[in-house]
JSON list of C-alpha atoms in Angstrom, two decimals:
[
{"chain": "O", "resi": 1, "resn": "UNK", "atom": "CA", "xyz": [9.94, 49.51, 55.79]},
{"chain": "O", "resi": 2, "resn": "UNK", "atom": "CA", "xyz": [7.76, 47.64, 53.13]},
{"chain": "O", "resi": 3, "resn": "UNK", "atom": "CA", "xyz": [9.89, 46.12, 50.96]},
{"chain": "O", "resi": 4, "resn": "UNK", "atom": "CA", "xyz": [11.64, 44.12, 54.09]},
{"chain": "O", "resi": 5, "resn": "UNK", "atom": "CA", "xyz": [8.05, 42.67, 54.61]},
{"chain": "O", "resi": 6, "resn": "UNK", "atom": "CA", "xyz": [7.19, 41.65, 51.92]},
{"chain": "O", "resi": 7, "resn": "UNK", "atom": "CA", "xyz": [10.70, 40.73, 51.19]},
{"chain": "O", "resi": 8, "resn": "UNK", "atom": "CA", "xyz": [10.24, 38.37, 54.64]},
{"chain": "O", "resi": 9, "resn": "UNK", "atom": "CA", "xyz": [6.89, 36.27, 52.73]},
{"chain": "O", "resi": 10, "resn": "UNK", "atom": "CA", "xyz": [8.39, 35.83, 49.84]},
{"chain": "O", "resi": 11, "resn": "UNK", "atom": "CA", "xyz": [11.30, 33.92, 51.88]},
{"chain": "O", "resi": 12, "resn": "UNK", "atom": "CA", "xyz": [8.54, 32.05, 53.97]},
{"chain": "O", "resi": 13, "resn": "UNK", "atom": "CA", "xyz": [6.53, 30.99, 50.73]},
{"chain": "O", "resi": 14, "resn": "UNK", "atom": "CA", "xyz": [9.55, 30.07, 49.65]},
{"chain": "O", "resi": 15, "resn": "UNK", "atom": "CA", "xyz": [10.57, 27.86, 52.32]},
{"chain": "O", "resi": 16, "resn": "UNK", "atom": "CA", "xyz": [7.17, 26.40, 52.93]},
{"chain": "O", "resi": 17, "resn": "UNK", "atom": "CA", "xyz": [7.53, 25.56, 49.19]},
{"chain": "O", "resi": 18, "resn": "UNK", "atom": "CA", "xyz": [10.82, 23.60, 49.66]},
{"chain": "O", "resi": 19, "resn": "UNK", "atom": "CA", "xyz": [9.60, 21.53, 52.20]},
{"chain": "O", "resi": 20, "resn": "UNK", "atom": "CA", "xyz": [6.40, 21.03, 50.26]},
{"chain": "O", "resi": 21, "resn": "UNK", "atom": "CA", "xyz": [8.33, 20.04, 47.27]},
{"chain": "O", "resi": 22, "resn": "UNK", "atom": "CA", "xyz": [10.95, 17.74, 49.05]},
{"chain": "O", "resi": 23, "resn": "UNK", "atom": "CA", "xyz": [8.28, 15.87, 51.04]},
{"chain": "O", "resi": 24, "resn": "UNK", "atom": "CA", "xyz": [6.96, 14.89, 47.83]},
{"chain": "O", "resi": 25, "resn": "UNK", "atom": "CA", "xyz": [9.82, 13.39, 46.02]},
{"chain": "O", "resi": 26, "resn": "UNK", "atom": "CA", "xyz": [10.17, 11.69, 48.86]},
{"chain": "O", "resi": 27, "resn": "UNK", "atom": "CA", "xyz": [7.01, 9.74, 49.59]},
{"chain": "O", "resi": 28, "resn": "UNK", "atom": "CA", "xyz": [7.21, 7.28, 47.46]},
{"chain": "O", "resi": 29, "resn": "UNK", "atom": "CA", "xyz": [7.74, 3.78, 50.24]},
{"chain": "O", "resi": 30, "resn": "UNK", "atom": "CA", "xyz": [10.19, 0.98, 48.82]},
{"chain": "O", "resi": 31, "resn": "UNK", "atom": "CA", "xyz": [7.98, -1.49, 49.35]},
{"chain": "O", "resi": 32, "resn": "UNK", "atom": "CA", "xyz": [4.80, -2.86, 51.27]},
{"chain": "O", "resi": 33, "resn": "UNK", "atom": "CA", "xyz": [4.66, -5.52, 53.75]},
{"chain": "O", "resi": 34, "resn": "UNK", "atom": "CA", "xyz": [1.08, -7.67, 54.48]},
{"chain": "O", "resi": 35, "resn": "UNK", "atom": "CA", "xyz": [0.37, -9.38, 57.58]},
{"chain": "O", "resi": 36, "resn": "UNK", "atom": "CA", "xyz": [-2.46, -11.39, 58.70]},
{"chain": "O", "resi": 37, "resn": "UNK", "atom": "CA", "xyz": [-3.73, -12.16, 61.64]},
{"chain": "O", "resi": 38, "resn": "UNK", "atom": "CA", "xyz": [-7.15, -14.22, 62.95]},
{"chain": "O", "resi": 39, "resn": "UNK", "atom": "CA", "xyz": [-8.87, -13.59, 66.35]},
{"chain": "O", "resi": 40, "resn": "UNK", "atom": "CA", "xyz": [-11.96, -14.70, 68.31]},
{"chain": "O", "resi": 41, "resn": "UNK", "atom": "CA", "xyz": [-14.78, -11.49, 69.73]},
{"chain": "O", "resi": 42, "resn": "UNK", "atom": "CA", "xyz": [-16.88, -12.88, 71.89]},
{"chain": "O", "resi": 43, "resn": "UNK", "atom": "CA", "xyz": [-20.95, -12.82, 72.34]},
{"chain": "O", "resi": 44, "resn": "UNK", "atom": "CA", "xyz": [-22.16, -10.29, 75.21]},
{"chain": "O", "resi": 45, "resn": "UNK", "atom": "CA", "xyz": [-19.52, -7.63, 75.10]},
{"chain": "O", "resi": 46, "resn": "UNK", "atom": "CA", "xyz": [-21.04, -4.81, 77.21]},
{"chain": "O", "resi": 47, "resn": "UNK", "atom": "CA", "xyz": [-21.42, -1.27, 75.27]},
{"chain": "O", "resi": 48, "resn": "UNK", "atom": "CA", "xyz": [-20.16, 0.39, 77.93]},
{"chain": "O", "resi": 49, "resn": "UNK", "atom": "CA", "xyz": [-16.55, -0.66, 77.52]},
{"chain": "O", "resi": 50, "resn": "UNK", "atom": "CA", "xyz": [-13.43, -0.78, 75.88]},
{"chain": "O", "resi": 51, "resn": "UNK", "atom": "CA", "xyz": [-12.42, -4.23, 75.40]},
{"chain": "O", "resi": 52, "resn": "UNK", "atom": "CA", "xyz": [-8.77, -5.75, 74.23]},
{"chain": "O", "resi": 53, "resn": "UNK", "atom": "CA", "xyz": [-7.92, -8.21, 72.38]},
{"chain": "O", "resi": 54, "resn": "UNK", "atom": "CA", "xyz": [-4.09, -9.00, 72.32]},
{"chain": "O", "resi": 55, "resn": "UNK", "atom": "CA", "xyz": [-2.63, -11.16, 69.45]},
{"chain": "O", "resi": 56, "resn": "UNK", "atom": "CA", "xyz": [0.77, -12.05, 70.34]},
{"chain": "O", "resi": 57, "resn": "UNK", "atom": "CA", "xyz": [4.14, -13.06, 67.94]},
{"chain": "O", "resi": 58, "resn": "UNK", "atom": "CA", "xyz": [3.11, -11.54, 64.55]},
{"chain": "O", "resi": 59, "resn": "UNK", "atom": "CA", "xyz": [5.85, -12.06, 62.62]},
{"chain": "O", "resi": 60, "resn": "UNK", "atom": "CA", "xyz": [6.60, -8.29, 60.72]},
{"chain": "O", "resi": 61, "resn": "UNK", "atom": "CA", "xyz": [8.19, -10.24, 57.55]},
{"chain": "O", "resi": 62, "resn": "UNK", "atom": "CA", "xyz": [10.79, -7.46, 57.36]},
{"chain": "O", "resi": 63, "resn": "UNK", "atom": "CA", "xyz": [13.63, -8.98, 56.96]},
{"chain": "O", "resi": 64, "resn": "UNK", "atom": "CA", "xyz": [12.12, -11.27, 54.51]},
{"chain": "O", "resi": 65, "resn": "UNK", "atom": "CA", "xyz": [10.85, -8.64, 52.16]},
{"chain": "O", "resi": 66, "resn": "UNK", "atom": "CA", "xyz": [14.39, -6.74, 52.42]},
{"chain": "O", "resi": 67, "resn": "UNK", "atom": "CA", "xyz": [16.28, -9.92, 51.07]},
{"chain": "O", "resi": 68, "resn": "UNK", "atom": "CA", "xyz": [13.40, -9.84, 48.22]},
{"chain": "O", "resi": 69, "resn": "UNK", "atom": "CA", "xyz": [14.15, -6.32, 47.40]},
{"chain": "O", "resi": 70, "resn": "UNK", "atom": "CA", "xyz": [18.10, -6.57, 47.89]},
{"chain": "O", "resi": 71, "resn": "UNK", "atom": "CA", "xyz": [18.41, -4.02, 50.65]},
{"chain": "O", "resi": 72, "resn": "UNK", "atom": "CA", "xyz": [19.94, -3.61, 53.97]},
{"chain": "O", "resi": 73, "resn": "UNK", "atom": "CA", "xyz": [18.55, -2.28, 57.11]},
{"chain": "O", "resi": 74, "resn": "UNK", "atom": "CA", "xyz": [20.56, 0.62, 57.47]},
{"chain": "O", "resi": 75, "resn": "UNK", "atom": "CA", "xyz": [18.94, 2.24, 54.54]},
{"chain": "O", "resi": 76, "resn": "UNK", "atom": "CA", "xyz": [15.26, 2.11, 56.13]},
{"chain": "O", "resi": 77, "resn": "UNK", "atom": "CA", "xyz": [14.73, 5.41, 57.63]},
{"chain": "O", "resi": 78, "resn": "UNK", "atom": "CA", "xyz": [10.55, 5.36, 58.33]},
{"chain": "O", "resi": 79, "resn": "UNK", "atom": "CA", "xyz": [7.89, 2.89, 58.17]},
{"chain": "O", "resi": 80, "resn": "UNK", "atom": "CA", "xyz": [4.33, 3.86, 59.06]},
{"chain": "O", "resi": 81, "resn": "UNK", "atom": "CA", "xyz": [1.41, 2.26, 59.04]},
{"chain": "O", "resi": 82, "resn": "UNK", "atom": "CA", "xyz": [-0.93, 2.48, 55.62]},
{"chain": "O", "resi": 83, "resn": "UNK", "atom": "CA", "xyz": [-4.17, 0.14, 54.95]},
{"chain": "O", "resi": 84, "resn": "UNK", "atom": "CA", "xyz": [-6.15, -1.63, 57.08]},
{"chain": "O", "resi": 85, "resn": "UNK", "atom": "CA", "xyz": [-9.47, -3.16, 57.27]},
{"chain": "O", "resi": 86, "resn": "UNK", "atom": "CA", "xyz": [-11.19, -5.54, 59.58]},
{"chain": "O", "resi": 87, "resn": "UNK", "atom": "CA", "xyz": [-13.48, -8.31, 58.41]},
{"chain": "O", "resi": 88, "resn": "UNK", "atom": "CA", "xyz": [-14.58, -12.30, 59.27]},
{"chain": "O", "resi": 89, "resn": "UNK", "atom": "CA", "xyz": [-13.13, -14.62, 58.35]},
{"chain": "O", "resi": 90, "resn": "UNK", "atom": "CA", "xyz": [-15.75, -16.71, 56.77]},
{"chain": "O", "resi": 91, "resn": "UNK", "atom": "CA", "xyz": [-19.36, -15.22, 55.57]},
{"chain": "O", "resi": 92, "resn": "UNK", "atom": "CA", "xyz": [-20.78, -11.82, 55.49]},
{"chain": "O", "resi": 93, "resn": "UNK", "atom": "CA", "xyz": [-21.56, -9.57, 58.82]},
{"chain": "O", "resi": 94, "resn": "UNK", "atom": "CA", "xyz": [-22.92, -6.37, 59.66]},
{"chain": "O", "resi": 95, "resn": "UNK", "atom": "CA", "xyz": [-19.70, -4.61, 61.40]},
{"chain": "O", "resi": 96, "resn": "UNK", "atom": "CA", "xyz": [-22.51, -1.70, 62.70]},
{"chain": "O", "resi": 97, "resn": "UNK", "atom": "CA", "xyz": [-22.19, -2.47, 66.30]},
{"chain": "O", "resi": 98, "resn": "UNK", "atom": "CA", "xyz": [-19.25, -1.43, 66.57]},
{"chain": "O", "resi": 99, "resn": "UNK", "atom": "CA", "xyz": [-18.87, 2.43, 67.46]},
{"chain": "O", "resi": 100, "resn": "UNK", "atom": "CA", "xyz": [-15.14, 3.03, 67.15]},
{"chain": "O", "resi": 101, "resn": "UNK", "atom": "CA", "xyz": [-11.58, 1.36, 67.34]},
{"chain": "O", "resi": 102, "resn": "UNK", "atom": "CA", "xyz": [-7.53, 1.45, 67.81]},
{"chain": "O", "resi": 103, "resn": "UNK", "atom": "CA", "xyz": [-4.92, -0.57, 66.68]},
{"chain": "O", "resi": 104, "resn": "UNK", "atom": "CA", "xyz": [-1.12, -0.56, 68.22]},
{"chain": "O", "resi": 105, "resn": "UNK", "atom": "CA", "xyz": [2.04, -1.97, 67.28]},
{"chain": "O", "resi": 106, "resn": "UNK", "atom": "CA", "xyz": [3.46, -3.19, 70.99]},
{"chain": "O", "resi": 107, "resn": "UNK", "atom": "CA", "xyz": [6.83, -3.88, 71.18]},
{"chain": "O", "resi": 108, "resn": "UNK", "atom": "CA", "xyz": [7.88, -7.75, 71.94]},
{"chain": "O", "resi": 109, "resn": "UNK", "atom": "CA", "xyz": [11.38, -6.24, 73.46]},
{"chain": "O", "resi": 110, "resn": "UNK", "atom": "CA", "xyz": [9.51, -3.53, 75.45]},
{"chain": "O", "resi": 111, "resn": "UNK", "atom": "CA", "xyz": [6.30, -3.79, 75.78]},
{"chain": "O", "resi": 112, "resn": "UNK", "atom": "CA", "xyz": [6.13, -0.39, 77.18]},
{"chain": "O", "resi": 113, "resn": "UNK", "atom": "CA", "xyz": [7.15, 0.75, 73.88]},
{"chain": "O", "resi": 114, "resn": "UNK", "atom": "CA", "xyz": [4.00, 0.77, 71.40]},
{"chain": "O", "resi": 115, "resn": "UNK", "atom": "CA", "xyz": [2.37, 3.25, 68.60]},
{"chain": "O", "resi": 116, "resn": "UNK", "atom": "CA", "xyz": [-0.75, 3.88, 67.22]},
{"chain": "O", "resi": 117, "resn": "UNK", "atom": "CA", "xyz": [-1.13, 2.01, 63.86]},
{"chain": "O", "resi": 118, "resn": "UNK", "atom": "CA", "xyz": [-4.71, 2.33, 62.92]},
{"chain": "O", "resi": 119, "resn": "UNK", "atom": "CA", "xyz": [-8.28, 4.17, 64.11]},
{"chain": "O", "resi": 120, "resn": "UNK", "atom": "CA", "xyz": [-11.77, 4.99, 63.06]},
{"chain": "O", "resi": 121, "resn": "UNK", "atom": "CA", "xyz": [-14.14, 7.09, 65.01]},
{"chain": "O", "resi": 122, "resn": "UNK", "atom": "CA", "xyz": [-17.16, 6.62, 63.07]},
{"chain": "O", "resi": 123, "resn": "UNK", "atom": "CA", "xyz": [-18.67, 3.99, 60.45]},
{"chain": "O", "resi": 124, "resn": "UNK", "atom": "CA", "xyz": [-19.01, 4.46, 57.04]},
{"chain": "O", "resi": 125, "resn": "UNK", "atom": "CA", "xyz": [-22.51, 3.56, 56.83]},
{"chain": "O", "resi": 126, "resn": "UNK", "atom": "CA", "xyz": [-22.54, 2.49, 53.05]},
{"chain": "O", "resi": 127, "resn": "UNK", "atom": "CA", "xyz": [-19.89, -0.34, 54.16]},
{"chain": "O", "resi": 128, "resn": "UNK", "atom": "CA", "xyz": [-21.19, -2.74, 56.57]},
{"chain": "O", "resi": 129, "resn": "UNK", "atom": "CA", "xyz": [-19.44, -5.82, 55.77]},
{"chain": "O", "resi": 130, "resn": "UNK", "atom": "CA", "xyz": [-15.76, -4.92, 56.37]},
{"chain": "O", "resi": 131, "resn": "UNK", "atom": "CA", "xyz": [-14.26, -1.93, 58.78]},
{"chain": "O", "resi": 132, "resn": "UNK", "atom": "CA", "xyz": [-11.61, 0.52, 56.81]},
{"chain": "O", "resi": 133, "resn": "UNK", "atom": "CA", "xyz": [-9.35, 1.95, 59.15]},
{"chain": "O", "resi": 134, "resn": "UNK", "atom": "CA", "xyz": [-7.49, 4.91, 59.08]},
{"chain": "O", "resi": 135, "resn": "UNK", "atom": "CA", "xyz": [-3.78, 5.03, 59.25]},
{"chain": "O", "resi": 136, "resn": "UNK", "atom": "CA", "xyz": [-1.93, 6.85, 61.48]},
{"chain": "O", "resi": 137, "resn": "UNK", "atom": "CA", "xyz": [1.16, 8.95, 61.13]},
{"chain": "O", "resi": 138, "resn": "UNK", "atom": "CA", "xyz": [2.93, 6.76, 63.79]},
{"chain": "O", "resi": 139, "resn": "UNK", "atom": "CA", "xyz": [6.60, 6.08, 62.53]},
{"chain": "O", "resi": 140, "resn": "UNK", "atom": "CA", "xyz": [7.29, 2.59, 63.39]},
{"chain": "O", "resi": 141, "resn": "UNK", "atom": "CA", "xyz": [10.49, 2.25, 62.59]},
{"chain": "O", "resi": 142, "resn": "UNK", "atom": "CA", "xyz": [11.68, 0.62, 66.44]},
{"chain": "O", "resi": 143, "resn": "UNK", "atom": "CA", "xyz": [8.52, -1.71, 66.72]},
{"chain": "O", "resi": 144, "resn": "UNK", "atom": "CA", "xyz": [8.40, -2.95, 63.63]},
{"chain": "O", "resi": 145, "resn": "UNK", "atom": "CA", "xyz": [12.16, -3.90, 62.96]},
{"chain": "O", "resi": 146, "resn": "UNK", "atom": "CA", "xyz": [11.68, -6.46, 65.29]},
{"chain": "O", "resi": 147, "resn": "UNK", "atom": "CA", "xyz": [11.21, -10.57, 63.90]},
{"chain": "O", "resi": 148, "resn": "UNK", "atom": "CA", "xyz": [7.87, -9.92, 65.99]},
{"chain": "O", "resi": 149, "resn": "UNK", "atom": "CA", "xyz": [5.57, -7.98, 67.45]},
{"chain": "O", "resi": 150, "resn": "UNK", "atom": "CA", "xyz": [2.30, -7.81, 69.70]},
{"chain": "O", "resi": 151, "resn": "UNK", "atom": "CA", "xyz": [-1.00, -6.34, 68.61]},
{"chain": "O", "resi": 152, "resn": "UNK", "atom": "CA", "xyz": [-2.97, -4.69, 71.02]},
{"chain": "O", "resi": 153, "resn": "UNK", "atom": "CA", "xyz": [-6.38, -3.94, 69.31]},
{"chain": "O", "resi": 154, "resn": "UNK", "atom": "CA", "xyz": [-8.93, -1.63, 71.13]},
{"chain": "O", "resi": 155, "resn": "UNK", "atom": "CA", "xyz": [-12.93, -1.97, 70.41]},
{"chain": "O", "resi": 156, "resn": "UNK", "atom": "CA", "xyz": [-15.85, -0.64, 71.52]},
{"chain": "O", "resi": 157, "resn": "UNK", "atom": "CA", "xyz": [-19.69, -1.45, 70.58]},
{"chain": "O", "resi": 158, "resn": "UNK", "atom": "CA", "xyz": [-22.69, 0.73, 70.35]},
{"chain": "O", "resi": 159, "resn": "UNK", "atom": "CA", "xyz": [-24.45, -2.61, 71.19]},
{"chain": "O", "resi": 160, "resn": "UNK", "atom": "CA", "xyz": [-23.83, -6.17, 72.48]},
{"chain": "O", "resi": 161, "resn": "UNK", "atom": "CA", "xyz": [-22.63, -8.86, 70.31]},
{"chain": "O", "resi": 162, "resn": "UNK", "atom": "CA", "xyz": [-25.09, -11.48, 69.76]},
{"chain": "O", "resi": 163, "resn": "UNK", "atom": "CA", "xyz": [-22.56, -14.46, 68.62]},
{"chain": "O", "resi": 164, "resn": "UNK", "atom": "CA", "xyz": [-19.00, -15.52, 68.76]},
{"chain": "O", "resi": 165, "resn": "UNK", "atom": "CA", "xyz": [-17.20, -15.17, 65.35]},
{"chain": "O", "resi": 166, "resn": "UNK", "atom": "CA", "xyz": [-13.91, -15.05, 64.04]},
{"chain": "O", "resi": 167, "resn": "UNK", "atom": "CA", "xyz": [-13.01, -11.86, 62.58]},
{"chain": "O", "resi": 168, "resn": "UNK", "atom": "CA", "xyz": [-9.61, -10.88, 60.48]},
{"chain": "O", "resi": 169, "resn": "UNK", "atom": "CA", "xyz": [-7.18, -8.06, 60.48]},
{"chain": "O", "resi": 170, "resn": "UNK", "atom": "CA", "xyz": [-6.04, -7.44, 57.30]},
{"chain": "O", "resi": 171, "resn": "UNK", "atom": "CA", "xyz": [-3.05, -4.43, 57.15]},
{"chain": "O", "resi": 172, "resn": "UNK", "atom": "CA", "xyz": [0.17, -3.26, 55.84]},
{"chain": "O", "resi": 173, "resn": "UNK", "atom": "CA", "xyz": [3.04, -0.89, 56.55]},
{"chain": "O", "resi": 174, "resn": "UNK", "atom": "CA", "xyz": [5.16, 1.45, 54.07]},
{"chain": "O", "resi": 175, "resn": "UNK", "atom": "CA", "xyz": [9.09, 1.04, 54.20]},
{"chain": "O", "resi": 176, "resn": "UNK", "atom": "CA", "xyz": [10.60, 4.29, 53.49]},
{"chain": "O", "resi": 177, "resn": "UNK", "atom": "CA", "xyz": [13.96, 5.14, 52.49]},
{"chain": "O", "resi": 178, "resn": "UNK", "atom": "CA", "xyz": [13.89, 8.58, 53.26]},
{"chain": "O", "resi": 179, "resn": "UNK", "atom": "CA", "xyz": [10.92, 10.92, 54.83]}
]
């Protein structure tokens, strides 16, 4: 009985090792696609409410990048969010008024299809001039293969915003041929 139990443990351990080994070998993206969009933030945002910013008709630039790399769309198995930062268009600004942010990719073909791409639940106190966001593990393949998408930015503040400003969202997504 003891022998069968130890064989089972070895089989499970080998299974885990093979799973992690196969994932790490294929985790290198084919390429990254950079996207940038500016939007206005109005003063006096109420800190009790979640504020929505809808950014329309944002080019995904996927087709152009597939062309540059000489790849057909059929080679794509997964598209995932990579890096994102919120900053301002001109000058430095203290982002300490923000308590959390969520960013969603929204399909232009079917607006009911949306995936969370990035978020932040608490700020890095050492970085006040920008907000670096965490990515999710979402597969964005269904949405990012569209020519244009919409972005939904949800933002909540600790305090009211004292003046209008122009924010800039810089993000990229990774294109994989295997998961």
